Short mmCIF file of C-alpha atoms in Angstrom, two decimals:
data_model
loop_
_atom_site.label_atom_id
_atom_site.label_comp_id
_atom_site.label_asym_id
_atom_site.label_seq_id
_atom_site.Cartn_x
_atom_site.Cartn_y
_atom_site.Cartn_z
CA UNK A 1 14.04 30.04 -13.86
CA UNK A 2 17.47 28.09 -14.16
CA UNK A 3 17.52 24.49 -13.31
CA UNK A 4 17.68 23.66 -9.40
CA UNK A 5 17.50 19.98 -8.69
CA UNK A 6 18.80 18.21 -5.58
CA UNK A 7 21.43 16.21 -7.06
CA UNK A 8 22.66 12.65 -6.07
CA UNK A 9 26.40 13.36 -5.59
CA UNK A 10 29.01 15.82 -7.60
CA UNK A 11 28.89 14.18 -10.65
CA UNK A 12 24.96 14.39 -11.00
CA UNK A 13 25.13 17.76 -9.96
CA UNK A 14 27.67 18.42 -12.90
CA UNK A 15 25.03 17.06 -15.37
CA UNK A 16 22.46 18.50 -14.25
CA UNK A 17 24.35 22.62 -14.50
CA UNK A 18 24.93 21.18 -17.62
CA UNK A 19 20.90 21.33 -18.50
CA UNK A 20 20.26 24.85 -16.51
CA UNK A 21 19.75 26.37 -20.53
CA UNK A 22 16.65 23.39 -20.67
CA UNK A 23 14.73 25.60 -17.98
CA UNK A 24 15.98 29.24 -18.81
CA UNK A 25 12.47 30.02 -20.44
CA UNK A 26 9.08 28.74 -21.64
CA UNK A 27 10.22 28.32 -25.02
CA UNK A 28 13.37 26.39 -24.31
CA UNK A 29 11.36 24.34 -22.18
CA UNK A 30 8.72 23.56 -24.94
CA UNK A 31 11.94 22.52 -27.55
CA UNK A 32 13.19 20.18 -24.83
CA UNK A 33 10.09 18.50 -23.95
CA UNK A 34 8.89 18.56 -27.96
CA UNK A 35 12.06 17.55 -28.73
CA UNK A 36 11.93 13.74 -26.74
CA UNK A 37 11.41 11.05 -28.53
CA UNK A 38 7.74 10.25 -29.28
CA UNK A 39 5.87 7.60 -28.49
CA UNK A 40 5.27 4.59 -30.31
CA UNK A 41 1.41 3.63 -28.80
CA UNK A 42 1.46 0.63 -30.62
CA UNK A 43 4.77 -0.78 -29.03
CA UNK A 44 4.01 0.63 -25.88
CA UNK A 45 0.61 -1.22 -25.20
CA UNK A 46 2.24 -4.29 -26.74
CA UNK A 47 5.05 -4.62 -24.77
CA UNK A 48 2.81 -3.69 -21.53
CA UNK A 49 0.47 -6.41 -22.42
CA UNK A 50 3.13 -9.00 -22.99
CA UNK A 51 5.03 -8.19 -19.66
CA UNK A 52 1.22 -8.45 -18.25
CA UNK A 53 0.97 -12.18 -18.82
CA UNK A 54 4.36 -13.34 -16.82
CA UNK A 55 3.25 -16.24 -14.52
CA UNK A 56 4.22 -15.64 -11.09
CA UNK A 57 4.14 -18.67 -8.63
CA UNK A 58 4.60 -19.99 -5.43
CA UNK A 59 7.70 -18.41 -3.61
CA UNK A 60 7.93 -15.55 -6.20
CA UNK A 61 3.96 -15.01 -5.64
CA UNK A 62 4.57 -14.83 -1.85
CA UNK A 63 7.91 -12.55 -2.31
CA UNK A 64 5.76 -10.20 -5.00
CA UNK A 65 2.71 -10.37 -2.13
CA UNK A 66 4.68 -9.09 0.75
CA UNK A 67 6.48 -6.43 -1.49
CA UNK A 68 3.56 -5.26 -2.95
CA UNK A 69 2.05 -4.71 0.47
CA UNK A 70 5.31 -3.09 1.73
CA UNK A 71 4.33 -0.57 -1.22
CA UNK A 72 1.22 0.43 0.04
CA UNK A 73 -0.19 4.11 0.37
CA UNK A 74 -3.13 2.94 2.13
CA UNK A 75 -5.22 5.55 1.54
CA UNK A 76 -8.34 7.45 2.47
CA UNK A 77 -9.43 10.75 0.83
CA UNK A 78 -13.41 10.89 1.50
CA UNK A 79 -15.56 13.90 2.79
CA UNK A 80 -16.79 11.76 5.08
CA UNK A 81 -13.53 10.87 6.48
CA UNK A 82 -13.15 11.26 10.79
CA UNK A 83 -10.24 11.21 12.74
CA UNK A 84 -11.81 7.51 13.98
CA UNK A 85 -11.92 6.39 10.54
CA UNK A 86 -7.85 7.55 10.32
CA UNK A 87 -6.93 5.85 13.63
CA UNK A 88 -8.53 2.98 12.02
CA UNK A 89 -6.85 2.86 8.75
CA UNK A 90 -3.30 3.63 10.84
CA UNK A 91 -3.63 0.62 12.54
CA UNK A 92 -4.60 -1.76 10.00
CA UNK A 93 -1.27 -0.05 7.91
CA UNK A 94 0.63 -0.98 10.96
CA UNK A 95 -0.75 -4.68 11.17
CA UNK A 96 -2.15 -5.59 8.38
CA UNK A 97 -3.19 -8.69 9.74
CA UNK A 98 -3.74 -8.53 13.44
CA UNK A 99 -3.64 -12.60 12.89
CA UNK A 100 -0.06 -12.76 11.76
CA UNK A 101 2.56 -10.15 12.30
CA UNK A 102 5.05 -11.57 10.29
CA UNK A 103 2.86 -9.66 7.54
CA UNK A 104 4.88 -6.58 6.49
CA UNK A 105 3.82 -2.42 7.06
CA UNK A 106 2.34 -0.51 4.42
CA UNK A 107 4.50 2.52 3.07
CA UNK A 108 2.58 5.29 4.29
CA UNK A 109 -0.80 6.40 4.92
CA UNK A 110 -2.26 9.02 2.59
CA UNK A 111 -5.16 11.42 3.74
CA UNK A 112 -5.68 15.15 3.39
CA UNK A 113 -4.22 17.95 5.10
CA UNK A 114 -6.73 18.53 8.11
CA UNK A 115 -5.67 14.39 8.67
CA UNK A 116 -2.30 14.55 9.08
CA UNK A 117 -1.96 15.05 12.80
CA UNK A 118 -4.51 12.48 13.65
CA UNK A 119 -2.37 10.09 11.44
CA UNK A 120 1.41 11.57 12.58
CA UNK A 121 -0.06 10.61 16.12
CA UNK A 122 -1.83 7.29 15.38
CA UNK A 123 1.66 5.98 13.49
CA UNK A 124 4.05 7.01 16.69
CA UNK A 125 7.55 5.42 15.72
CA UNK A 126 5.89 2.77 13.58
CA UNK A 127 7.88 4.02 10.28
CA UNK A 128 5.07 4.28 8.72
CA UNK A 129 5.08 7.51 6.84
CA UNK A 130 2.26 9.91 6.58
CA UNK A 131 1.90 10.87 2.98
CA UNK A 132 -1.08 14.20 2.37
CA UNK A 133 -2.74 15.18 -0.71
CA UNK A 134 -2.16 19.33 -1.47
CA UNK A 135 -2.43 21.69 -4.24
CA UNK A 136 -6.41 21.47 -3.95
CA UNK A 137 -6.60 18.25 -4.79
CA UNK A 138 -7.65 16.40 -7.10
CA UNK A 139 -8.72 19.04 -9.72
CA UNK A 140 -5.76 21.84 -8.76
CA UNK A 141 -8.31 24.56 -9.50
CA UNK A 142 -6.86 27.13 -7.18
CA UNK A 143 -4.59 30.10 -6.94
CA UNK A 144 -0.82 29.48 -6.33
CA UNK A 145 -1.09 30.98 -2.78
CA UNK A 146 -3.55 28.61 -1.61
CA UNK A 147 -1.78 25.53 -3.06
CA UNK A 148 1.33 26.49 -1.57
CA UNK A 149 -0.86 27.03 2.01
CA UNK A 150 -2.26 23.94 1.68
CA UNK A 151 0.71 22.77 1.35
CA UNK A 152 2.42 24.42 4.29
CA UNK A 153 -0.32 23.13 6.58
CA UNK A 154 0.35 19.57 5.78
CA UNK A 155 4.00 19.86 6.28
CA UNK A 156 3.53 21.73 9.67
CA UNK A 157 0.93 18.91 10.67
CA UNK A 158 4.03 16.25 9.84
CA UNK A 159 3.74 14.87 6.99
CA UNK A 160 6.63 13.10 5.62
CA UNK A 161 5.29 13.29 1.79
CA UNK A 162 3.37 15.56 -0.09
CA UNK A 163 1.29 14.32 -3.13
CA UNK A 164 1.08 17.49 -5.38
CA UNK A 165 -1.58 17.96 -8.61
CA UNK A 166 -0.21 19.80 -11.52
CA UNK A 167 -1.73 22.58 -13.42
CA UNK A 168 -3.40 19.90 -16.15
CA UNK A 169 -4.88 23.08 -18.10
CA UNK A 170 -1.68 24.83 -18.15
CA UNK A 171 0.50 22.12 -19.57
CA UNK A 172 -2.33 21.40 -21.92
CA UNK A 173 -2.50 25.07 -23.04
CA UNK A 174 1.09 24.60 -23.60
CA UNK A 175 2.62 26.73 -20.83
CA UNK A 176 4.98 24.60 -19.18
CA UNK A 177 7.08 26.75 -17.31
CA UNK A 178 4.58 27.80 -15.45
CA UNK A 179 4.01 24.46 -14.46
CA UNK A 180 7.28 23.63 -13.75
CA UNK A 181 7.75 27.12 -11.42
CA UNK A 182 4.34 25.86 -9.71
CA UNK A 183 6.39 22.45 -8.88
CA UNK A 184 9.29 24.20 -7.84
CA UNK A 185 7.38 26.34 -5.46
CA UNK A 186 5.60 23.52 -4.03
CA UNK A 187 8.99 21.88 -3.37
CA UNK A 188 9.94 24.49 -1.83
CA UNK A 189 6.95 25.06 0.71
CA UNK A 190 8.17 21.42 1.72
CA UNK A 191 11.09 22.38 3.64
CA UNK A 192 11.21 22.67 7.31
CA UNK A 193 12.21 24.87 9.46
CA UNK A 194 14.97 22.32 10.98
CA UNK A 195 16.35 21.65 6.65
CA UNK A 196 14.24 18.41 6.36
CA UNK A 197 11.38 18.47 3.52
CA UNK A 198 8.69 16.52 2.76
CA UNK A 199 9.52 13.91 -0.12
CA UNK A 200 7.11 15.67 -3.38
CA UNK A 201 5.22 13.43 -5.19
CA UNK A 202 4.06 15.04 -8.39
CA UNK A 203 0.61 13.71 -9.52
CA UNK A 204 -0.07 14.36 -13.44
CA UNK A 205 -3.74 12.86 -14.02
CA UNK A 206 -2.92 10.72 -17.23
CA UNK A 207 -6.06 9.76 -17.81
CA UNK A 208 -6.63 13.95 -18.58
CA UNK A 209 -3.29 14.36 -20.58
CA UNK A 210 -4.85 13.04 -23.79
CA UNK A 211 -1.44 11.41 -25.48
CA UNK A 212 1.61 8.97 -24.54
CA UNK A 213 3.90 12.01 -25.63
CA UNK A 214 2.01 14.26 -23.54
CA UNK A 215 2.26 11.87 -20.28
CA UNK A 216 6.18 11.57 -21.44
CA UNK A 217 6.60 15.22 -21.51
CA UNK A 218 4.42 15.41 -18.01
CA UNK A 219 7.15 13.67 -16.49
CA UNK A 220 10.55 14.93 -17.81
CA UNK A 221 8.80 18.62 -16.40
CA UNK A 222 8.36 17.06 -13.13
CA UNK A 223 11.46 15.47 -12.49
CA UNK A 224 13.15 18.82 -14.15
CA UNK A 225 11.64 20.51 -11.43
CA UNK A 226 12.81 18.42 -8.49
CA UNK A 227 9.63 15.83 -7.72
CA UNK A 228 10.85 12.82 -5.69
CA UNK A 229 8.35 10.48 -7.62
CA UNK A 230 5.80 11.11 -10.45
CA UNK A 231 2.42 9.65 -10.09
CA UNK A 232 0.50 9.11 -12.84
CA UNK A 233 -2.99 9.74 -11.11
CA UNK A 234 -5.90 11.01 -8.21
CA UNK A 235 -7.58 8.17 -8.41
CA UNK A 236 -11.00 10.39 -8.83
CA UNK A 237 -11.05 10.26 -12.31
CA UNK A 238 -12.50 7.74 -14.87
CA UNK A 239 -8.98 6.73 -16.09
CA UNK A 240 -6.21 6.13 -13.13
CA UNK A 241 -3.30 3.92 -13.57
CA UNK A 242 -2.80 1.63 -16.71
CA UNK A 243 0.00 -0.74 -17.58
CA UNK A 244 0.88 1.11 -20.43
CA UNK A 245 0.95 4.94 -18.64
CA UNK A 246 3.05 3.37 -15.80
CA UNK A 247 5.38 1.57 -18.44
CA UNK A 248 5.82 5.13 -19.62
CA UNK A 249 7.10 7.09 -16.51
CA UNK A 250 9.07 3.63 -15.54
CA UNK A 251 10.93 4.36 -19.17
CA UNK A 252 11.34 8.08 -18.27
CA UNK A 253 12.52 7.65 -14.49
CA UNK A 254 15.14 5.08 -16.36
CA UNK A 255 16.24 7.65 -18.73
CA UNK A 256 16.46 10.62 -16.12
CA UNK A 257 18.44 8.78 -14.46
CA UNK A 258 20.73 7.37 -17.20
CA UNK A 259 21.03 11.36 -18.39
CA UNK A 260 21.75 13.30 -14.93
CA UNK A 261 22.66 10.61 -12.77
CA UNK A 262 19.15 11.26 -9.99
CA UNK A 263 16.81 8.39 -9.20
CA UNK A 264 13.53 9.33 -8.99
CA UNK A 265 10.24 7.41 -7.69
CA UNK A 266 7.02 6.05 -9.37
CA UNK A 267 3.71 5.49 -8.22
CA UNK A 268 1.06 4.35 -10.25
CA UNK A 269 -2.47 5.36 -8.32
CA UNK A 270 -6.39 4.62 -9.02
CA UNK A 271 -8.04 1.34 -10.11
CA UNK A 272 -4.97 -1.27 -8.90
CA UNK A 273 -7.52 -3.11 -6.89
CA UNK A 274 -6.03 -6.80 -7.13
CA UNK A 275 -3.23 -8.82 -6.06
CA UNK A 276 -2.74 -9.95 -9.67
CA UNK A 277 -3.02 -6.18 -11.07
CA UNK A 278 -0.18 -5.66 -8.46
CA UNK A 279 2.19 -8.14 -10.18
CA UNK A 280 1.73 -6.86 -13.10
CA UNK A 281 2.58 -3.84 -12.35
CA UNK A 282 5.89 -5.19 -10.07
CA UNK A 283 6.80 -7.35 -13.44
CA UNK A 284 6.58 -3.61 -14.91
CA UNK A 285 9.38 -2.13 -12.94
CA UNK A 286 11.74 -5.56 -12.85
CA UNK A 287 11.37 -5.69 -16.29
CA UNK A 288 12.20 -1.62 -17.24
CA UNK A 289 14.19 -0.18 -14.44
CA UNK A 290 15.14 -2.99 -12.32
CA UNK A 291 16.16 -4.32 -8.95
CA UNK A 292 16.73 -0.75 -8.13
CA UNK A 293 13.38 0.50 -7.92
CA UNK A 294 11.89 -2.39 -6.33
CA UNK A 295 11.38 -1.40 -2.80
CA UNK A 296 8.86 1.41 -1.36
CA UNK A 297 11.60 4.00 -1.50
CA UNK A 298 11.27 3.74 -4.96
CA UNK A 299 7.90 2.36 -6.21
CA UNK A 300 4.33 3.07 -4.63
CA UNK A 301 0.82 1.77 -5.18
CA UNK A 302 -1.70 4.59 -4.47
CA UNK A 303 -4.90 2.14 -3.05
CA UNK A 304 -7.48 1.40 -0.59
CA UNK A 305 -8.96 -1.76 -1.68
CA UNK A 306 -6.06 -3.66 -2.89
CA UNK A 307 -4.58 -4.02 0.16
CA UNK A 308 -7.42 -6.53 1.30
CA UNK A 309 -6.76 -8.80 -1.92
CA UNK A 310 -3.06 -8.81 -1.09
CA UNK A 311 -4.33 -9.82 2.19
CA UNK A 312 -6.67 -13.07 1.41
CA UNK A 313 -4.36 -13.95 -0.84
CA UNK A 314 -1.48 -14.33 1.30
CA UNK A 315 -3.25 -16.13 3.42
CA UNK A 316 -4.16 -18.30 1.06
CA UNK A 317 -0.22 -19.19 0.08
CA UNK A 318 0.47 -19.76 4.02
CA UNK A 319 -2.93 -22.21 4.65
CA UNK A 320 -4.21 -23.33 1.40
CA UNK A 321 -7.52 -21.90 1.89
CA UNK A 322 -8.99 -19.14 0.48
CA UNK A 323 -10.60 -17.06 3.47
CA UNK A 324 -12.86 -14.57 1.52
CA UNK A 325 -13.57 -11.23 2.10
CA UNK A 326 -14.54 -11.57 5.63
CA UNK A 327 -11.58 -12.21 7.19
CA UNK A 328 -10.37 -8.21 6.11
CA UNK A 329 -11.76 -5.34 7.26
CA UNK A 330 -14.06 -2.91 5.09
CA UNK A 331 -12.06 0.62 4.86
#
């Protein structure tokens, strides 16, 4: 299937005709994505450690605070979750903290399909977005047509995003293109009847990927198939978001970018459960892709507790006391 992107302007679009060949079949696919450069683990956790230890304080703490919180997918993906559990969640991602409204919105709020009118209706005209989980999430293990229905039911429920899984035993059996048709599909199934689509986030599971270079080739496949941001995890299995696996789809959104001229989003997801995690992870994308990425149409944290920490801390800066875990709610 030849290369389709939505392109950022004529000139990106030019680039990216000029790549169709990359996408014309499996095995042109596999030289592309065999043929990046490969990972140097050794470097890479280094230089993710290093950036790790930056000392953020006082005005820059409170600046990193509120944009970390502005970067929220506040999210809830239980079996036990109710609609009064979603109203709930909506309205603390609309206030934060009922105490102080000066305290920003979180990005969106993230819940599965059968959610997503519950949430569209809790968030009104908040801008708040409603991001939903599809593709039988988290583990993908379903046919094509019931992805893409899944899918379609979030979209026609409102949703604004769509969080996708990708086939992780495909691209580990090597069979990328059907991976990247799946993607392409699922893009597809975004679109609205009225020409508007969902914004695709394409979810890879690092922790299940095994290598650097595989996580690296994960996302080149994505963004060659149109995602609006790569993710790097569910956040249901032992291994979510690390420095280091971040660092690595920051360095390939940079590159993509640098090659055919379209920006494309990151959100690390699973285990960011901190205020000081957060940082990190904000000293991360300042440090490899820049000023560019730093707001929530660019850069996500997939969470439900971190919020909270973000919280207390905040507070904290403003009063000089540290409140504790009572003065957030329990999600």
């Amino acid at each position: 299937m030849p290369l389709t992107v939505p392109a950022h302007g004529p000139e990106a679009a030019a680039r990216l005709a000029s790549m169709s060949d990359v996408t014309a079949s499996d095995g042109s696919l596999r030289r592309f994505l065999h043929g990046l450069p490969g990972v140097d683990a050794v470097g890479l956790e280094g230089r993710a450690a290093t950036l790790g230890t930056r000392s953020i304080k006082t005005t820059a703490k409170a600046y990193a605070i509120d944009l970390a919180i502005s970067m929220i997918d506040l999210t809830t993906l239980e079996g036990a979750d109710t609609p009064g559990k979603v109203r709930a969640l909506c309205a603390k991602g609309v206030h934060p903290d009922p105490l102080d409204r000066s305290t920003p919105k979180v990005a969106a709020i993230c819940v599965y399909p059968d959610m997503v009118k519950v949430a569209k209706e809790s968030l009104g005209d908040s801008g708040v977005k409603v991001a939903s989980v599809a593709t039988a999430f988290p583990a993908g293990r379903a046919a094509l047509p019931v992805k893409l229905a899944d899918v379609a039911d979030a979209v026609a429920a409102g949703a604004d995003e769509v969080d996708m899984v990708i086939d992780r035993g495909a691209f580990l059996a090597g069979h990328y293109l059907k991976v990247y048709d799946e993607i392409r599909a699922v893009k597809e199934a975004c679109r609205r009847p009225d020409s508007t689509s969902a914004h695709l986030k394409v979810i890879f599971e690092t922790g299940e990927l095994s290598t650097y270079d595989n996580i690296r080739r994960a996302s080149w496949l994505g963004m060659l198939a149109g995602a609006d941001f790569i993710k790097t995890s569910t956040g249901k299995v032992a291994v979510n978001a690390t420095p280091p696996n971040t660092l690595i789809l920051l360095e390939a959104v940079r590159d993509f970018r640098e090659t055919v001229g379209v920006q494309v989003g990151v959100k690390p997801a699973g285990g960011i459960r901190t205020t000081k995690d957060a940082i990190k992870f904000l000293v991360l994308v300042n440090e490899t892709v820049g000023e560019d990425w730093l707001s929530n149409d660019w850069f996500r944290f997939g969470a439900s507790s971190l919020l909270n920490d973000l919280l207390m801390q905040r507070q904290k800066l403003s009063t000089g006391r540290y409140s504790g875990p009572d003065y957030v709610t329990v999600d």
